[in-house]
Coordinates of C-alpha atoms in Angstrom, one line a residue:
Chain A
M1 CA 68.2 121.0 85.4
Y2 CA 68.7 121.0 89.2
V3 CA 67.3 124.0 91.0
A4 CA 68.7 124.7 94.4
V5 CA 66.5 125.0 97.5
K6 CA 67.1 127.0 100.7
G7 CA 66.1 126.4 104.3
G8 CA 66.2 123.6 106.8
E9 CA 69.3 124.9 108.8
R10 CA 67.9 124.0 112.2
A11 CA 66.7 120.5 111.1
I12 CA 70.1 119.9 109.5
A13 CA 71.9 120.9 112.7
Q14 CA 69.6 118.5 114.7
S15 CA 70.3 115.7 112.1
V16 CA 74.1 116.2 112.6
D17 CA 73.6 115.9 116.3
L18 CA 71.5 112.8 115.9
V19 CA 74.2 111.2 113.6
A20 CA 76.8 111.9 116.4
R21 CA 74.6 110.2 118.9
A22 CA 73.9 107.3 116.6
R23 CA 77.6 106.9 116.0
R24 CA 78.4 106.8 119.7
G25 CA 75.7 104.3 120.6
D26 CA 75.0 103.5 124.2
P27 CA 77.2 105.9 126.3
A28 CA 77.5 103.1 128.9
V29 CA 79.7 101.2 126.5
P30 CA 83.3 102.4 126.3
E31 CA 84.0 104.6 123.2
L32 CA 86.2 103.1 120.4
S33 CA 89.5 104.9 120.1
V34 CA 91.1 105.7 116.7
E35 CA 94.1 103.7 117.8
Q36 CA 91.9 100.7 118.5
I37 CA 90.4 100.9 115.0
R38 CA 93.9 101.3 113.4
Q39 CA 95.2 98.3 115.3
Q40 CA 92.2 96.0 115.3
M41 CA 90.3 96.9 112.1
R42 CA 93.5 96.8 109.9
L43 CA 91.8 95.4 106.8
A44 CA 89.1 98.1 106.9
V45 CA 91.9 100.7 107.3
A46 CA 93.8 99.2 104.3
R47 CA 90.7 99.5 102.1
V48 CA 89.9 103.1 103.1
M49 CA 93.6 104.1 102.5
T50 CA 93.7 102.3 99.1
E51 CA 90.4 103.7 97.7
G52 CA 90.8 107.0 99.6
S53 CA 94.1 107.0 97.7
L54 CA 95.9 108.3 100.8
Y55 CA 98.3 106.3 102.9
D56 CA 97.7 107.5 106.5
E57 CA 96.5 104.8 108.9
D58 CA 95.5 107.3 111.6
L59 CA 93.4 109.4 109.3
A60 CA 91.8 106.2 107.7
A61 CA 91.0 105.0 111.2
L62 CA 89.5 108.4 112.2
A63 CA 87.4 108.4 109.0
I64 CA 86.1 104.9 109.8
K65 CA 85.1 106.1 113.3
Q66 CA 83.5 109.2 112.0
A67 CA 81.6 107.3 109.3
A68 CA 80.4 104.7 111.9
G69 CA 82.0 102.0 109.8
D70 CA 80.6 103.0 106.4
L71 CA 83.8 102.4 104.4
V72 CA 82.6 104.2 101.3
E73 CA 81.7 107.3 103.4
A74 CA 85.1 107.0 105.1
I75 CA 86.8 106.9 101.7
F76 CA 85.0 110.1 100.8
L77 CA 86.2 111.8 104.0
L78 CA 89.8 110.8 103.2
R79 CA 89.5 112.1 99.6
A80 CA 88.0 115.4 100.8
Y81 CA 90.9 115.8 103.4
R82 CA 93.6 115.2 100.8
T83 CA 92.4 118.2 98.8
T84 CA 93.4 120.5 101.7
L85 CA 97.1 119.5 101.5
K86 CA 99.7 120.6 99.0
R87 CA 101.8 118.2 97.0
L88 CA 105.4 118.0 98.2
G89 CA 106.6 115.8 95.4
D90 CA 106.7 112.3 93.9
S91 CA 108.3 109.3 95.5
V92 CA 111.1 107.3 94.1
P93 CA 109.4 104.3 92.5
L94 CA 108.5 101.7 95.3
D95 CA 110.7 98.6 95.1
T96 CA 108.5 95.7 95.8
A97 CA 111.3 93.2 95.2
N98 CA 112.9 94.5 98.4
M99 CA 109.7 94.1 100.4
R100 CA 110.2 92.9 104.0
L101 CA 107.8 90.0 103.6
E102 CA 104.9 89.2 105.9
R103 CA 103.3 86.9 103.4
R104 CA 104.3 85.5 100.0
I105 CA 102.7 82.7 98.1
S106 CA 102.6 81.4 94.5
S107 CA 99.8 79.1 93.2
A108 CA 101.8 78.4 90.1
F109 CA 105.3 77.5 91.4
K110 CA 105.6 75.0 94.3
D111 CA 109.3 75.5 95.1
L112 CA 110.3 79.1 95.2
P113 CA 113.6 80.6 96.3
G114 CA 112.6 82.2 99.6
G115 CA 109.8 79.7 100.0
Q116 CA 106.0 80.1 100.5
V117 CA 105.2 82.1 103.5
L118 CA 101.5 82.0 104.5
G119 CA 101.7 84.9 107.0
P120 CA 98.4 86.2 108.4
T121 CA 95.7 84.8 106.2
Y122 CA 92.1 83.7 106.5
D123 CA 92.5 81.4 103.5
Y124 CA 92.9 78.2 105.6
T125 CA 90.5 79.1 108.4
Q126 CA 87.2 77.2 108.5
R127 CA 85.0 80.3 108.6
L128 CA 83.3 79.2 111.8
L129 CA 82.3 82.0 114.1
D130 CA 84.8 82.1 117.0
F131 CA 82.7 82.7 120.0
A132 CA 85.9 83.1 122.1
L133 CA 86.2 86.6 120.6
M134 CA 83.0 87.6 122.4
A135 CA 84.9 87.2 125.6
D136 CA 88.2 89.0 126.3
A137 CA 90.7 87.0 124.3
A138 CA 94.0 86.0 125.8
V139 CA 97.1 87.6 124.2
T140 CA 99.4 85.2 122.4
E141 CA 102.9 85.3 123.8
D142 CA 105.6 86.6 121.5
P143 CA 108.3 84.0 120.8
A144 CA 111.8 84.7 122.1
A145 CA 113.6 87.0 119.8
E146 CA 116.6 85.5 117.9
A147 CA 119.0 88.3 117.1
S148 CA 120.2 86.2 114.1
A149 CA 116.9 86.2 112.3
G150 CA 116.9 88.9 109.6
P151 CA 114.0 90.2 107.6
I152 CA 112.5 87.9 105.0
V153 CA 113.2 89.2 101.5
A154 CA 112.9 87.2 98.3
P155 CA 113.0 88.1 94.6
R156 CA 109.7 88.5 92.7
V157 CA 108.6 85.2 91.1
T158 CA 108.0 87.0 87.8
D159 CA 111.6 88.3 87.7
L160 CA 112.9 84.7 88.2
L161 CA 110.7 83.5 85.3
A162 CA 111.6 86.2 82.9
G163 CA 114.9 84.6 82.2
E164 CA 113.3 81.8 80.2
G165 CA 111.6 84.2 77.8
L166 CA 108.3 82.5 78.4
L167 CA 107.0 85.5 80.4
E168 CA 106.1 88.9 79.1
T169 CA 108.6 91.4 80.3
S170 CA 107.5 94.8 81.7
A171 CA 108.3 97.3 79.1
R172 CA 109.6 100.8 79.9
A173 CA 109.2 103.5 77.4
E174 CA 112.3 105.4 76.1
G175 CA 113.4 107.8 78.9
D176 CA 111.0 106.3 81.5
P177 CA 108.5 109.3 81.2
D178 CA 106.4 110.6 84.0
P179 CA 103.0 108.9 84.2
S180 CA 99.9 111.1 83.8
D181 CA 98.1 111.8 87.1
L182 CA 94.4 111.5 87.4
T183 CA 94.4 113.8 90.5
R184 CA 95.7 116.5 88.1
E185 CA 94.3 115.7 84.7
P186 CA 90.9 114.2 83.9
L187 CA 90.7 110.8 82.4
Q188 CA 91.3 110.7 78.6
L189 CA 90.4 107.7 76.5
P190 CA 92.0 105.6 75.3
A191 CA 94.1 105.6 78.5
D192 CA 97.6 104.1 78.7
R193 CA 98.2 101.3 81.1
A194 CA 99.8 103.5 83.8
T195 CA 96.7 105.7 83.8
R196 CA 94.4 102.7 83.9
L197 CA 96.3 101.2 86.9
Q198 CA 96.0 104.5 88.8
N199 CA 92.2 104.4 88.1
L200 CA 92.0 100.8 89.2
A201 CA 94.1 101.4 92.3
R202 CA 91.6 104.0 93.5
G203 CA 88.6 101.9 92.2
D204 CA 85.9 100.3 94.3
E205 CA 86.9 96.8 95.5
G206 CA 83.4 95.3 95.0
Y207 CA 83.1 96.7 91.5
L208 CA 86.5 95.4 90.4
L209 CA 85.8 92.1 92.1
A210 CA 82.6 91.7 90.2
L211 CA 84.3 92.6 86.9
G212 CA 87.2 90.3 87.6
Y213 CA 84.8 87.5 88.5
S214 CA 82.9 88.0 85.2
T215 CA 86.1 87.3 83.3
Q216 CA 86.5 84.0 85.1
R217 CA 82.9 83.0 84.6
G218 CA 83.1 83.3 80.9
Y219 CA 82.6 87.0 80.1
G220 CA 86.3 87.1 79.2
T221 CA 89.1 84.9 77.9
T222 CA 91.6 85.0 80.8
H223 CA 92.4 81.9 82.9
P224 CA 95.1 83.2 85.1
F225 CA 97.4 81.7 87.7
A226 CA 98.6 83.6 90.7
A227 CA 102.3 83.7 89.9
E228 CA 102.8 85.6 93.1
I229 CA 101.0 87.4 95.9
R230 CA 103.1 89.2 98.4
F231 CA 102.4 91.5 101.3
G232 CA 104.9 93.4 103.5
A233 CA 106.7 96.6 104.2
V234 CA 108.4 98.6 101.4
A235 CA 110.8 101.5 101.9
L236 CA 109.4 104.9 100.9
E237 CA 112.1 107.2 99.5
L238 CA 111.8 110.8 98.5
F239 CA 114.3 113.0 96.7
I240 CA 115.2 115.9 99.1
D241 CA 116.2 119.1 97.3
E242 CA 118.2 120.5 100.2
L243 CA 120.3 117.4 100.3
G244 CA 120.6 116.6 96.6
F245 CA 119.8 112.9 97.1
A246 CA 116.9 110.6 98.0
V247 CA 116.3 109.4 101.6
K248 CA 114.1 106.9 103.2
I249 CA 111.3 108.8 104.9
G250 CA 109.4 105.8 106.2
E251 CA 107.8 102.5 105.1
V252 CA 104.4 101.6 103.6
D253 CA 102.7 98.2 103.7
L254 CA 101.7 97.0 100.3
T255 CA 100.0 94.0 98.7
E256 CA 101.2 93.1 95.2
C257 CA 99.6 90.5 92.9
Q258 CA 101.0 89.2 89.7
L259 CA 98.6 87.1 87.6
I260 CA 99.8 85.3 84.5
T261 CA 97.7 84.1 81.6
D262 CA 98.9 81.9 78.7
F263 CA 98.7 83.5 75.3
E264 CA 98.9 81.3 72.2
G265 CA 100.9 83.8 70.2
S266 CA 100.1 85.6 67.0
A267 CA 101.9 86.5 63.7
E268 CA 103.9 89.3 65.6
A269 CA 104.2 87.8 69.1
A270 CA 105.6 84.5 70.3
P271 CA 103.5 82.3 72.6
Q272 CA 104.1 83.3 76.2
F273 CA 102.6 84.1 79.6
T274 CA 101.1 87.6 79.7
R275 CA 100.6 89.5 82.9
G276 CA 98.0 91.4 84.9
Y277 CA 99.2 93.6 87.8
G278 CA 97.6 94.6 91.1
L279 CA 99.0 96.8 93.9
A280 CA 97.2 98.2 96.9
F281 CA 97.9 99.9 100.2
G282 CA 98.1 97.7 103.4
H283 CA 96.9 94.1 103.4
S284 CA 94.4 94.1 100.5
E285 CA 94.6 90.8 98.7
R286 CA 91.1 90.6 97.2
K287 CA 91.5 94.1 95.9
A288 CA 95.0 93.5 94.4
M289 CA 93.8 90.3 92.7
A290 CA 90.6 91.9 91.3
M291 CA 92.8 94.8 90.0
A292 CA 95.2 92.4 88.3
L293 CA 92.3 90.5 86.6
V294 CA 90.8 93.8 85.3
D295 CA 94.2 95.1 84.3
R296 CA 94.7 92.0 82.1
A297 CA 91.1 92.2 80.8
L298 CA 91.7 95.8 79.7
R299 CA 94.7 94.6 77.7
A300 CA 92.6 92.2 75.6
G301 CA 93.0 94.4 72.5
E302 CA 96.9 94.2 72.8
F303 CA 96.7 90.5 72.3
G304 CA 94.1 90.4 69.6
E305 CA 91.4 88.9 71.9
D306 CA 87.7 89.8 71.8
T307 CA 87.1 93.2 73.3
D308 CA 83.3 93.2 73.4
L309 CA 82.8 92.0 76.9
P310 CA 82.0 94.2 79.9
A311 CA 85.5 93.9 81.6
N312 CA 87.2 94.6 78.3
N313 CA 85.3 97.9 77.8
E314 CA 87.8 100.5 78.9
E315 CA 85.4 103.4 78.9
F316 CA 82.8 101.5 80.8
V317 CA 85.2 100.0 83.3
L318 CA 87.2 103.2 84.0
A319 CA 84.3 105.6 84.1
H320 CA 82.4 103.7 86.8
S321 CA 85.2 102.5 89.1
D322 CA 85.3 105.4 91.5
N323 CA 83.0 104.8 94.4
V324 CA 83.1 108.5 95.6
E325 CA 81.8 109.7 92.2
A326 CA 79.3 106.8 92.0
S327 CA 78.1 107.2 95.5
G328 CA 77.7 110.9 95.0
F329 CA 75.7 110.7 91.9
V330 CA 73.4 107.9 93.1
Q331 CA 72.9 109.5 96.5
H332 CA 72.3 113.0 95.1
L333 CA 68.8 111.6 94.2
K334 CA 68.0 112.1 97.9
L335 CA 68.4 115.9 97.7
P336 CA 65.3 118.0 97.0
H337 CA 64.4 117.9 93.3
Y338 CA 61.1 119.7 93.8
V339 CA 61.3 121.9 90.8
D340 CA 62.4 119.2 88.4
F341 CA 59.7 116.9 89.7
Q342 CA 57.1 119.6 89.4
T343 CA 58.1 120.1 85.7
N344 CA 57.8 116.4 85.0
L345 CA 54.5 116.2 86.8
E346 CA 53.1 119.1 84.7
L347 CA 54.3 117.5 81.5
L348 CA 52.8 114.1 82.4
R349 CA 49.5 115.6 83.4
R350 CA 49.2 117.3 80.0
L351 CA 50.2 114.1 78.2
R352 CA 47.8 112.1 80.2
A353 CA 45.0 114.5 79.4
Q354 CA 45.7 114.2 75.7
W355 CA 45.9 110.4 75.9
D356 CA 42.7 110.2 77.8
A357 CA 41.0 112.4 75.3
S358 CA 42.2 110.5 72.3
N359 CA 41.3 107.1 73.8
A360 CA 37.9 108.2 75.2
G361 CA 36.0 107.0 72.1
A362 CA 37.9 103.7 71.7
T363 CA 37.2 102.1 75.1
G364 CA 34.2 100.1 73.7
D365 CA 36.3 98.3 71.0
E366 CA 38.9 97.0 73.5
E367 CA 39.4 93.3 73.8
P368 CA 38.2 91.8 77.0
A369 CA 41.1 91.2 79.5
A370 CA 42.2 87.6 79.7
Chain B
M1 CA 129.0 103.4 108.9
N2 CA 131.6 106.0 109.8
E3 CA 134.0 105.0 107.0
A4 CA 131.3 105.5 104.4
A5 CA 131.1 108.7 102.3
P6 CA 129.4 111.5 104.2
D7 CA 126.3 111.4 101.9
V8 CA 125.9 107.7 102.4
S9 CA 126.1 107.8 106.2
R10 CA 123.8 110.8 106.3
R11 CA 121.3 109.0 104.1
L12 CA 121.4 105.9 106.3
A13 CA 121.0 107.9 109.5
L14 CA 118.0 109.8 108.1
G15 CA 116.4 106.5 107.1
V16 CA 116.9 105.1 110.6
L17 CA 115.5 108.2 112.2
A18 CA 112.4 108.4 109.9
C19 CA 111.6 104.7 110.4
A20 CA 112.0 104.7 114.2
P21 CA 108.8 104.9 116.2
A22 CA 108.4 108.6 117.1
P23 CA 108.2 108.0 120.9
D24 CA 111.5 105.9 120.8
L25 CA 113.2 108.8 118.9
A26 CA 111.8 111.3 121.4
D27 CA 113.2 109.3 124.3
C28 CA 116.7 109.2 122.7
V29 CA 116.6 112.9 122.0
R30 CA 115.6 113.7 125.5
A31 CA 118.4 111.5 126.9
L32 CA 120.9 113.7 125.0
G33 CA 120.3 116.4 127.6
E34 CA 120.8 120.1 126.8
L35 CA 121.0 120.8 123.1
P36 CA 122.1 123.8 121.1
R37 CA 119.4 126.3 120.1
F38 CA 118.2 126.2 116.5
T39 CA 116.2 128.5 114.1
W40 CA 113.7 127.2 111.6
L41 CA 114.5 127.5 108.0
R42 CA 111.2 125.8 107.3
Q43 CA 108.7 125.1 110.1
P44 CA 107.2 121.6 110.1
E45 CA 104.5 121.4 107.3
T46 CA 102.4 118.5 106.3
G47 CA 101.7 117.7 102.7
L48 CA 101.3 114.9 100.2
V49 CA 103.8 112.8 98.3
M50 CA 102.5 110.8 95.3
L51 CA 103.7 107.2 95.6
R52 CA 105.0 105.9 92.4
A53 CA 105.2 102.2 91.6
R54 CA 106.2 100.3 88.5
I55 CA 103.9 98.1 86.4
G56 CA 104.7 94.5 87.1
G57 CA 107.2 95.7 89.8
N58 CA 109.8 96.8 87.3
G59 CA 108.1 98.3 84.2
A60 CA 106.8 101.8 83.5
R61 CA 106.0 104.0 86.4
F62 CA 102.4 104.7 87.5
N63 CA 100.8 106.7 90.3
L64 CA 99.5 104.4 93.0
G65 CA 98.2 107.0 95.5
E66 CA 99.4 109.6 97.9
A67 CA 100.8 109.5 101.4
S68 CA 100.9 112.2 104.1
V69 CA 104.4 113.5 104.7
T70 CA 105.8 116.1 107.2
R71 CA 109.0 118.0 106.6
C72 CA 111.0 120.7 108.2
T73 CA 114.5 122.3 108.0
L74 CA 116.4 123.9 110.8
R75 CA 119.9 125.5 111.5
L76 CA 122.0 125.3 114.6
A77 CA 124.0 128.4 115.8
D78 CA 127.2 127.0 114.2
G79 CA 125.5 126.8 110.8
S80 CA 124.8 123.0 110.7
I81 CA 121.6 122.4 108.8
G82 CA 119.3 119.6 109.7
V83 CA 116.5 118.2 107.4
G84 CA 113.6 116.1 108.7
T85 CA 111.1 114.4 106.4
V86 CA 108.9 111.7 107.7
R87 CA 105.8 109.8 106.4
G88 CA 102.8 110.8 108.4
R89 CA 101.6 114.0 110.2
N90 CA 103.8 114.1 113.3
P91 CA 105.6 117.5 113.4
R92 CA 107.6 116.5 116.5
H93 CA 108.9 113.4 114.7
A94 CA 110.1 115.5 111.8
E95 CA 111.6 118.0 114.2
H96 CA 113.6 115.3 116.1
V97 CA 114.8 113.9 112.8
A98 CA 116.0 117.3 111.7
I99 CA 117.7 118.1 115.1
C100 CA 119.6 114.7 115.0
D101 CA 120.5 115.3 111.4
A102 CA 122.0 118.7 112.2
L103 CA 123.8 117.4 115.3
L104 CA 125.4 114.7 113.2
Q105 CA 126.9 117.5 111.1
H106 CA 128.1 119.2 114.3
P107 CA 131.7 118.0 115.3
E108 CA 130.9 118.4 119.0
Y109 CA 127.8 116.3 119.0
A110 CA 128.2 113.8 116.1
G111 CA 129.7 111.0 118.1
R112 CA 127.1 111.2 120.9
V113 CA 124.2 111.3 118.5
Q114 CA 125.6 108.4 116.6
A115 CA 126.1 106.3 119.7
Q116 CA 123.1 107.3 121.8
V117 CA 120.5 107.8 119.0
I118 CA 121.4 106.1 115.7
D119 CA 123.0 103.0 117.1
V120 CA 120.3 102.6 119.7
L121 CA 117.5 102.9 117.1
V122 CA 119.3 100.5 114.7
R123 CA 119.5 97.9 117.4
A124 CA 115.9 98.4 118.3
E125 CA 114.8 98.1 114.7
Q126 CA 116.9 94.9 114.2
A127 CA 115.3 93.4 117.3
R128 CA 111.8 94.4 116.1
H129 CA 112.4 92.8 112.7
A130 CA 114.0 89.7 114.1
R131 CA 111.0 89.2 116.4
R132 CA 108.6 89.5 113.5
S133 CA 110.7 87.4 111.2
V134 CA 110.6 84.5 113.7
Q135 CA 106.8 84.7 113.9
V136 CA 106.3 85.0 110.1
S137 CA 108.9 82.3 109.3
A138 CA 106.9 79.9 111.4
S139 CA 104.2 80.0 108.7
K140 CA 106.6 78.9 105.9
V141 CA 105.1 75.9 104.1
D142 CA 106.2 73.1 101.8
F143 CA 103.4 71.9 99.6
F144 CA 103.6 68.4 98.2
T145 CA 102.0 67.3 94.9
L146 CA 100.2 64.1 95.5
V147 CA 100.6 61.0 93.2
R148 CA 97.3 60.3 91.4
G149 CA 95.8 56.8 91.4
E150 CA 95.9 56.1 87.7
D151 CA 99.7 55.5 87.4

């Protein structure tokens, strides 16, 4: 049992002051602005929004600044902030098919309606440190605007494929019921796929990456193709009671990943490609892919596949995905445990005394050490 | 846009106003000059909206995560009601959306707001998207499958 301690107020205040100084660094160097972080650390902002489960680029950037770049700490700050706000409603389901594309690729289909658009990606860079960035980099000129160029919109690859019947369709239950919400109700097992996806969407990227990787290395049976990865802006619509209809209240940047895996079929189901789905805030490709791998791994039972591997274990995967919970429980070990420790120490002293007493006579018979 | 049903044009206008960069909208509102007084029916308040998505893009709904949203409602002296709801935490943005929405219901102001705010913002948005579209389209790629040696 944890017994609380008191005291240390002055030392804590000093520590808070020290952390502020450490965050600021050398005062002779210009301070980072939240806007600079939002603009120039966009991938960190995306991760903090995704795992903080709150789409607000300014707050995510502020959290990154306050946490001195510790993204898990920033995620915690964002999660704490959201508890201060009331829920105004649920959005109209986001329509990723009408995304204004910044990037869209398929590793399975070469020729897609709408084409392959690389967009901003590190995929084809050589990963050589660019020392030019240590100097003030020149700004690239914008190309001349052509008024005729409209936004790039293309149908989802998985919708194009569905016609042939070789791809699993996304089933909707009768009446399209409201999904359960992990911010309102605790996780119940077994969880339906919608609940699992909410958990994975908030889950730690590194953890999901490792689990997804394990399924590829052999601790799993999935060998997926990236049917499509897309990133861009999607309209956010909300039903407004006063008006009696839904209106667009802004846009959100999303990354969507559709992985497909072949399935040989069973007595009940025909052979087809099955799907794993990943969706994340901002440009978060690694996260969306890892989420899709783990989503598919957690469906192993549906397809009669082995379910005894780590990534297939629903309870294990879902109960340990949240880095705010994980970080809290691991880091609570730093808090004073003086009473617990004293109890354990007393117990061990007694056991040790008993052990010493019962072994006192036996020392002469011991085998010599090798 | 004007021939459309009132709900449709109102919905489109609200979408344009909400998606416009807040400073651009503020400039447009300022350029309208003296505006009628209004009373708050709901002062700007910031809260959360749960973003719903669909499994696979078109399957069952699931909760992806929340977004910050600010909303307000106001009434002009003639009784026109304006509603402003925007993603983010900018109360001025929500207020400007609501003012423009109310003025678009007001026969005396509707034409000016349409021409000096909505149309201006639509053109700016189209230009923004066109510029980005040109940049992004330049990264379109055609992959070729190579013929292997054994044939």
